[in-house]
Amino acid sequence: MKVVIAGGVAGGASAAARLRRLNEKAEIIVFEKSGYVSYANCGLPYYIGGVITDKSELTLQTPESFWQRFHIDVRVKHQVTSINREKKTVTVKNLVNGCEFEESYDKLILSTGAKPAIPKLENIESDKIFTLRTVEDTFKIYDFADRSNPKTATVIGGGFIGLETAENLAHRGIKVTLVEYADHVLAPFDFDMACQLHNVLRKNGITLMLKTGVTGFEEKKGKIISKTSNGGCIESDMVLLAIGVVPDTELAQKAGLELGIKNSVVVNDNMQTSDEDIYAVGDAVEVKHYVTGKKALIALAGPANKQGRIAADNICGIKSTYKGSQGSSVMKLFDLTAASTGVNESLAKVLGIKYNKVVLTPLSHASYYPDAQPMTLKLIYEEETLVILGAQIVGYDGVDKRIDVIATAIRAGLKATDLCDLDLAYAPPYSSAKDPVNMAGFMVENIVTNKVKQFHYEDLENIANDSNAFLLDTRTPYEYRYGHADGFANIPVDDLRDRINEIPKDKKIYVMCQSGLRSYIACRILSQYGYDCYNFSGGYGFYETIEKGKMQNKNIYPCGIEK
């Protein structure tokens, strides 16, 4: 059996190694158009920032190591340019000498990945404008930074690559402006959860311009000027374009394979295309979203590696299926960690899913053990069935393991209330006896059993204009004095029973505290005295984060002059 693989990064390299483990006699050839194979896409920004200092650390394998261990023929700087499905051959171009040749196959795997989205804008071809997708891109940016010593940079796009590169450019001492078309960074997150990311960006000296598009570029006196949709200009020494990626499927299109959303390659559960002898994996393929069941594009390394393995299994006669992606992801942003899985509120609304949510701000481990750090956890679940739809967590410690637990719970089909019963490891340096994941389950259970009702940040404007509402802050006078939401009266929870006559019984009572715990206790007290009480989801700390996070930086007019 002869297997040809077009593309040798995550999915292609994974497929090649799995094929050899399953079939020692198969002839396996990998063609990779870049100069590197099996490289760590996710590590590229950290080389730019000097966190990773050795170039060789960016490549997990080399053509030589692939041959030495697996006897797999890997040829870099070779691009598959066309497929002849009838003859079962591919045309390959040697990018070093320009020569072309044909290679036959029994089975073909397309792992062509995705490419940076590059809009048709004025002067987009400037050599001061960079994208980051390959090892060569990384070295190009690194060498430019070393050679030109830029003092300023504009990063366009607030996704994973944009944020990680912005952080690493800042580590080099470069003043960064981050431009994002939406009202918040990181699309998998909702606005309220992304506000904490906005705050940490600004805290670390990055100018954040939200709800701002870029309409073109101009070079002037050695600078690159980014023109914005609101008539402003941003002057800098370099620009990173990181507005997203699109499936790189020109090869599949020319071959007449069935295409799906955004021209991605349609595959079945075995990663097989519309041609039974051609498989496709990675960022170029259309997948099923595990939670919604809808078609989706999810460009992440984890799914790509799994898909490569599954394609290899099926080629070798092992029935193996890909059950869908749920978009589990995590990233570091300075000292903050942000992670998500499944569906966010925005997507749930678009799909018309009737959902509910809880927001809590627990500590990463026992409060009495040193260095406990807060995290904000939002859990989204289907209101009628209690099926977990997704979660987002932002914090400083222990975020990754909590998102992994919830991601696993989604795969296991657990309901939100089942999180109460998870038997999770506990020791004071690592968790609390009631883990944050357990606490999310307890909160859902309290809502389902009518022990508490809640209100959210987006409800505050209507509540403030409701003459039938009484707003109550149950924190200490000291906490209240140093910041509180407008219109909230202060009665500490420990004084509540003695001062209960100050609270009108003919109004709805909306209660807030720092994290949501004391206000929950207050609601339990008040409800048993006959009050109609609602607890604020997330607490004042969450409210304050959103208020700060939605602030806009000043736009820059015209070209570096603040107005």
PDB file of C-alpha atoms in Angstrom, residues 250-388:
ATOM      1  CA  GLU A 250      -7.454  25.094  -3.582  1.00  0.00           C
ATOM      2  CA  LEU A 251      -6.097  21.595  -4.188  1.00  0.00           C
ATOM      3  CA  ALA A 252      -9.398  19.957  -3.207  1.00  0.00           C
ATOM      4  CA  GLN A 253     -11.411  22.459  -5.255  1.00  0.00           C
ATOM      5  CA  LYS A 254      -9.395  21.788  -8.416  1.00  0.00           C
ATOM      6  CA  ALA A 255      -9.836  18.053  -7.875  1.00  0.00           C
ATOM      7  CA  GLY A 256     -13.620  18.439  -7.732  1.00  0.00           C
ATOM      8  CA  LEU A 257     -14.030  17.166  -4.175  1.00  0.00           C
ATOM      9  CA  GLU A 258     -17.226  18.124  -2.349  1.00  0.00           C
ATOM     10  CA  LEU A 259     -16.857  21.376  -0.420  1.00  0.00           C
ATOM     11  CA  GLY A 260     -18.780  22.766   2.540  1.00  0.00           C
ATOM     12  CA  ILE A 261     -18.875  25.986   4.549  1.00  0.00           C
ATOM     13  CA  LYS A 262     -16.274  28.560   3.503  1.00  0.00           C
ATOM     14  CA  ASN A 263     -15.038  26.086   0.871  1.00  0.00           C
ATOM     15  CA  SER A 264     -13.868  23.606   3.505  1.00  0.00           C
ATOM     16  CA  VAL A 265     -13.559  19.953   2.526  1.00  0.00           C
ATOM     17  CA  VAL A 266     -16.579  17.802   3.357  1.00  0.00           C
ATOM     18  CA  VAL A 267     -15.647  14.541   5.096  1.00  0.00           C
ATOM     19  CA  ASN A 268     -17.605  11.730   6.719  1.00  0.00           C
ATOM     20  CA  ASP A 269     -17.025  10.419  10.245  1.00  0.00           C
ATOM     21  CA  ASN A 270     -14.062   8.384   8.945  1.00  0.00           C
ATOM     22  CA  MET A 271     -12.402  11.581   7.583  1.00  0.00           C
ATOM     23  CA  GLN A 272     -13.105  10.315   4.054  1.00  0.00           C
ATOM     24  CA  THR A 273     -13.885  12.877   1.326  1.00  0.00           C
ATOM     25  CA  SER A 274     -16.346  12.443  -1.546  1.00  0.00           C
ATOM     26  CA  ASP A 275     -13.599  10.328  -3.176  1.00  0.00           C
ATOM     27  CA  GLU A 276     -13.281   7.064  -1.232  1.00  0.00           C
ATOM     28  CA  ASP A 277      -9.507   6.962  -1.750  1.00  0.00           C
ATOM     29  CA  ILE A 278      -8.911  10.521  -0.503  1.00  0.00           C
ATOM     30  CA  TYR A 279      -9.059  11.544   3.137  1.00  0.00           C
ATOM     31  CA  ALA A 280      -8.800  15.048   4.607  1.00  0.00           C
ATOM     32  CA  VAL A 281      -7.922  16.235   8.112  1.00  0.00           C
ATOM     33  CA  GLY A 282      -7.203  19.384  10.100  1.00  0.00           C
ATOM     34  CA  ASP A 283      -8.097  23.023   9.641  1.00  0.00           C
ATOM     35  CA  ALA A 284      -9.198  22.510   6.014  1.00  0.00           C
ATOM     36  CA  VAL A 285     -12.147  20.228   6.826  1.00  0.00           C
ATOM     37  CA  GLU A 286     -15.733  20.843   7.833  1.00  0.00           C
ATOM     38  CA  VAL A 287     -16.595  19.148  11.128  1.00  0.00           C
ATOM     39  CA  LYS A 288     -19.673  18.564  13.221  1.00  0.00           C
ATOM     40  CA  HIS A 289     -19.901  20.685  16.350  1.00  0.00           C
ATOM     41  CA  TYR A 290     -20.204  18.149  19.138  1.00  0.00           C
ATOM     42  CA  VAL A 291     -22.637  20.224  21.215  1.00  0.00           C
ATOM     43  CA  THR A 292     -24.916  21.696  18.545  1.00  0.00           C
ATOM     44  CA  GLY A 293     -24.622  19.019  15.878  1.00  0.00           C
ATOM     45  CA  LYS A 294     -24.222  21.820  13.312  1.00  0.00           C
ATOM     46  CA  LYS A 295     -21.516  22.093  10.664  1.00  0.00           C
ATOM     47  CA  ALA A 296     -18.520  24.063  11.885  1.00  0.00           C
ATOM     48  CA  LEU A 297     -14.935  25.109  11.216  1.00  0.00           C
ATOM     49  CA  ILE A 298     -12.716  24.660  14.281  1.00  0.00           C
ATOM     50  CA  ALA A 299      -9.037  25.330  13.633  1.00  0.00           C
ATOM     51  CA  LEU A 300      -7.267  23.777  16.613  1.00  0.00           C
ATOM     52  CA  ALA A 301      -4.286  21.450  16.945  1.00  0.00           C
ATOM     53  CA  GLY A 302      -6.011  18.861  19.138  1.00  0.00           C
ATOM     54  CA  PRO A 303      -8.773  17.986  16.654  1.00  0.00           C
ATOM     55  CA  ALA A 304      -6.286  17.969  13.756  1.00  0.00           C
ATOM     56  CA  ASN A 305      -4.062  15.406  15.476  1.00  0.00           C
ATOM     57  CA  LYS A 306      -7.023  13.189  16.356  1.00  0.00           C
ATOM     58  CA  GLN A 307      -8.359  13.380  12.801  1.00  0.00           C
ATOM     59  CA  GLY A 308      -4.973  12.352  11.383  1.00  0.00           C
ATOM     60  CA  ARG A 309      -4.985   9.294  13.614  1.00  0.00           C
ATOM     61  CA  ILE A 310      -8.556   8.399  12.600  1.00  0.00           C
ATOM     62  CA  ALA A 311      -7.792   8.720   8.883  1.00  0.00           C
ATOM     63  CA  ALA A 312      -4.791   6.408   9.303  1.00  0.00           C
ATOM     64  CA  ASP A 313      -6.898   3.876  11.211  1.00  0.00           C
ATOM     65  CA  ASN A 314      -9.472   3.688   8.438  1.00  0.00           C
ATOM     66  CA  ILE A 315      -6.855   3.412   5.706  1.00  0.00           C
ATOM     67  CA  CYS A 316      -5.440   0.435   7.597  1.00  0.00           C
ATOM     68  CA  GLY A 317      -8.843  -1.220   7.943  1.00  0.00           C
ATOM     69  CA  ILE A 318      -9.579  -0.185  11.536  1.00  0.00           C
ATOM     70  CA  LYS A 319     -13.051   1.319  11.834  1.00  0.00           C
ATOM     71  CA  SER A 320     -12.527   4.603  13.649  1.00  0.00           C
ATOM     72  CA  THR A 321     -14.835   7.630  13.721  1.00  0.00           C
ATOM     73  CA  TYR A 322     -14.475  11.286  14.560  1.00  0.00           C
ATOM     74  CA  LYS A 323     -17.335  12.310  16.815  1.00  0.00           C
ATOM     75  CA  GLY A 324     -17.034  16.071  16.417  1.00  0.00           C
ATOM     76  CA  SER A 325     -15.265  19.087  17.874  1.00  0.00           C
ATOM     77  CA  GLN A 326     -16.416  21.195  20.783  1.00  0.00           C
ATOM     78  CA  GLY A 327     -13.712  23.856  20.530  1.00  0.00           C
ATOM     79  CA  SER A 328     -12.001  23.297  23.875  1.00  0.00           C
ATOM     80  CA  SER A 329      -9.176  25.819  24.100  1.00  0.00           C
ATOM     81  CA  VAL A 330      -6.934  27.574  26.587  1.00  0.00           C
ATOM     82  CA  MET A 331      -4.502  30.458  26.325  1.00  0.00           C
ATOM     83  CA  LYS A 332      -2.092  32.422  28.468  1.00  0.00           C
ATOM     84  CA  LEU A 333      -2.280  36.227  28.353  1.00  0.00           C
ATOM     85  CA  PHE A 334       0.432  37.736  30.525  1.00  0.00           C
ATOM     86  CA  ASP A 335      -0.352  36.336  34.002  1.00  0.00           C
ATOM     87  CA  LEU A 336      -3.943  35.464  33.110  1.00  0.00           C
ATOM     88  CA  THR A 337      -5.365  32.204  31.759  1.00  0.00           C
ATOM     89  CA  ALA A 338      -8.521  32.070  29.628  1.00  0.00           C
ATOM     90  CA  ALA A 339     -10.218  28.811  28.636  1.00  0.00           C
ATOM     91  CA  SER A 340     -13.467  27.787  26.998  1.00  0.00           C
ATOM     92  CA  THR A 341     -15.344  24.770  25.726  1.00  0.00           C
ATOM     93  CA  GLY A 342     -18.594  24.187  23.863  1.00  0.00           C
ATOM     94  CA  VAL A 343     -21.130  26.912  23.161  1.00  0.00           C
ATOM     95  CA  ASN A 344     -21.062  30.515  24.383  1.00  0.00           C
ATOM     96  CA  GLU A 345     -24.109  32.719  24.925  1.00  0.00           C
ATOM     97  CA  SER A 346     -23.747  34.452  21.573  1.00  0.00           C
ATOM     98  CA  LEU A 347     -23.929  31.181  19.649  1.00  0.00           C
ATOM     99  CA  ALA A 348     -26.761  29.852  21.814  1.00  0.00           C
ATOM    100  CA  LYS A 349     -28.798  32.956  20.943  1.00  0.00           C
ATOM    101  CA  VAL A 350     -28.057  32.649  17.224  1.00  0.00           C
ATOM    102  CA  LEU A 351     -29.168  29.013  17.291  1.00  0.00           C
ATOM    103  CA  GLY A 352     -32.299  29.835  19.267  1.00  0.00           C
ATOM    104  CA  ILE A 353     -31.360  27.598  22.175  1.00  0.00           C
ATOM    105  CA  LYS A 354     -33.290  28.360  25.353  1.00  0.00           C
ATOM    106  CA  TYR A 355     -30.490  28.416  27.888  1.00  0.00           C
ATOM    107  CA  ASN A 356     -29.638  29.562  31.358  1.00  0.00           C
ATOM    108  CA  LYS A 357     -26.298  30.366  32.987  1.00  0.00           C
ATOM    109  CA  VAL A 358     -24.500  30.752  36.271  1.00  0.00           C
ATOM    110  CA  VAL A 359     -21.470  32.941  36.929  1.00  0.00           C
ATOM    111  CA  LEU A 360     -19.305  32.398  39.997  1.00  0.00           C
ATOM    112  CA  THR A 361     -15.993  33.720  41.253  1.00  0.00           C
ATOM    113  CA  PRO A 362     -14.404  30.992  43.388  1.00  0.00           C
ATOM    114  CA  LEU A 363     -10.787  30.767  44.510  1.00  0.00           C
ATOM    115  CA  SER A 364      -8.321  28.432  42.824  1.00  0.00           C
ATOM    116  CA  HIS A 365      -7.668  26.562  46.078  1.00  0.00           C
ATOM    117  CA  ALA A 366      -8.448  26.723  49.789  1.00  0.00           C
ATOM    118  CA  SER A 367      -8.554  30.337  50.974  1.00  0.00           C
ATOM    119  CA  TYR A 368      -6.417  29.639  54.025  1.00  0.00           C
ATOM    120  CA  TYR A 369      -3.573  28.211  51.946  1.00  0.00           C
ATOM    121  CA  PRO A 370      -1.233  30.926  50.571  1.00  0.00           C
ATOM    122  CA  ASP A 371      -1.667  32.455  47.116  1.00  0.00           C
ATOM    123  CA  ALA A 372      -5.258  31.444  46.424  1.00  0.00           C
ATOM    124  CA  GLN A 373      -6.293  33.279  43.244  1.00  0.00           C
ATOM    125  CA  PRO A 374      -9.801  34.161  42.066  1.00  0.00           C
ATOM    126  CA  MET A 375     -11.269  32.867  38.836  1.00  0.00           C
ATOM    127  CA  THR A 376     -14.496  33.702  37.033  1.00  0.00           C
ATOM    128  CA  LEU A 377     -16.455  30.691  35.760  1.00  0.00           C
ATOM    129  CA  LYS A 378     -19.486  30.926  33.492  1.00  0.00           C
ATOM    130  CA  LEU A 379     -21.465  27.744  32.884  1.00  0.00           C
ATOM    131  CA  ILE A 380     -24.133  27.666  30.160  1.00  0.00           C
ATOM    132  CA  TYR A 381     -26.773  24.942  30.081  1.00  0.00           C
ATOM    133  CA  GLU A 382     -30.012  24.156  28.296  1.00  0.00           C
ATOM    134  CA  GLU A 383     -32.816  25.374  30.527  1.00  0.00           C
ATOM    135  CA  GLU A 384     -35.262  22.503  30.018  1.00  0.00           C
ATOM    136  CA  THR A 385     -32.912  19.505  29.862  1.00  0.00           C
ATOM    137  CA  LEU A 386     -30.024  20.879  31.993  1.00  0.00           C
ATOM    138  CA  VAL A 387     -27.601  19.588  29.333  1.00  0.00           C
ATOM    139  CA  ILE A 388     -24.278  21.424  29.624  1.00  0.00           C
TER     140      ILE A 388
END
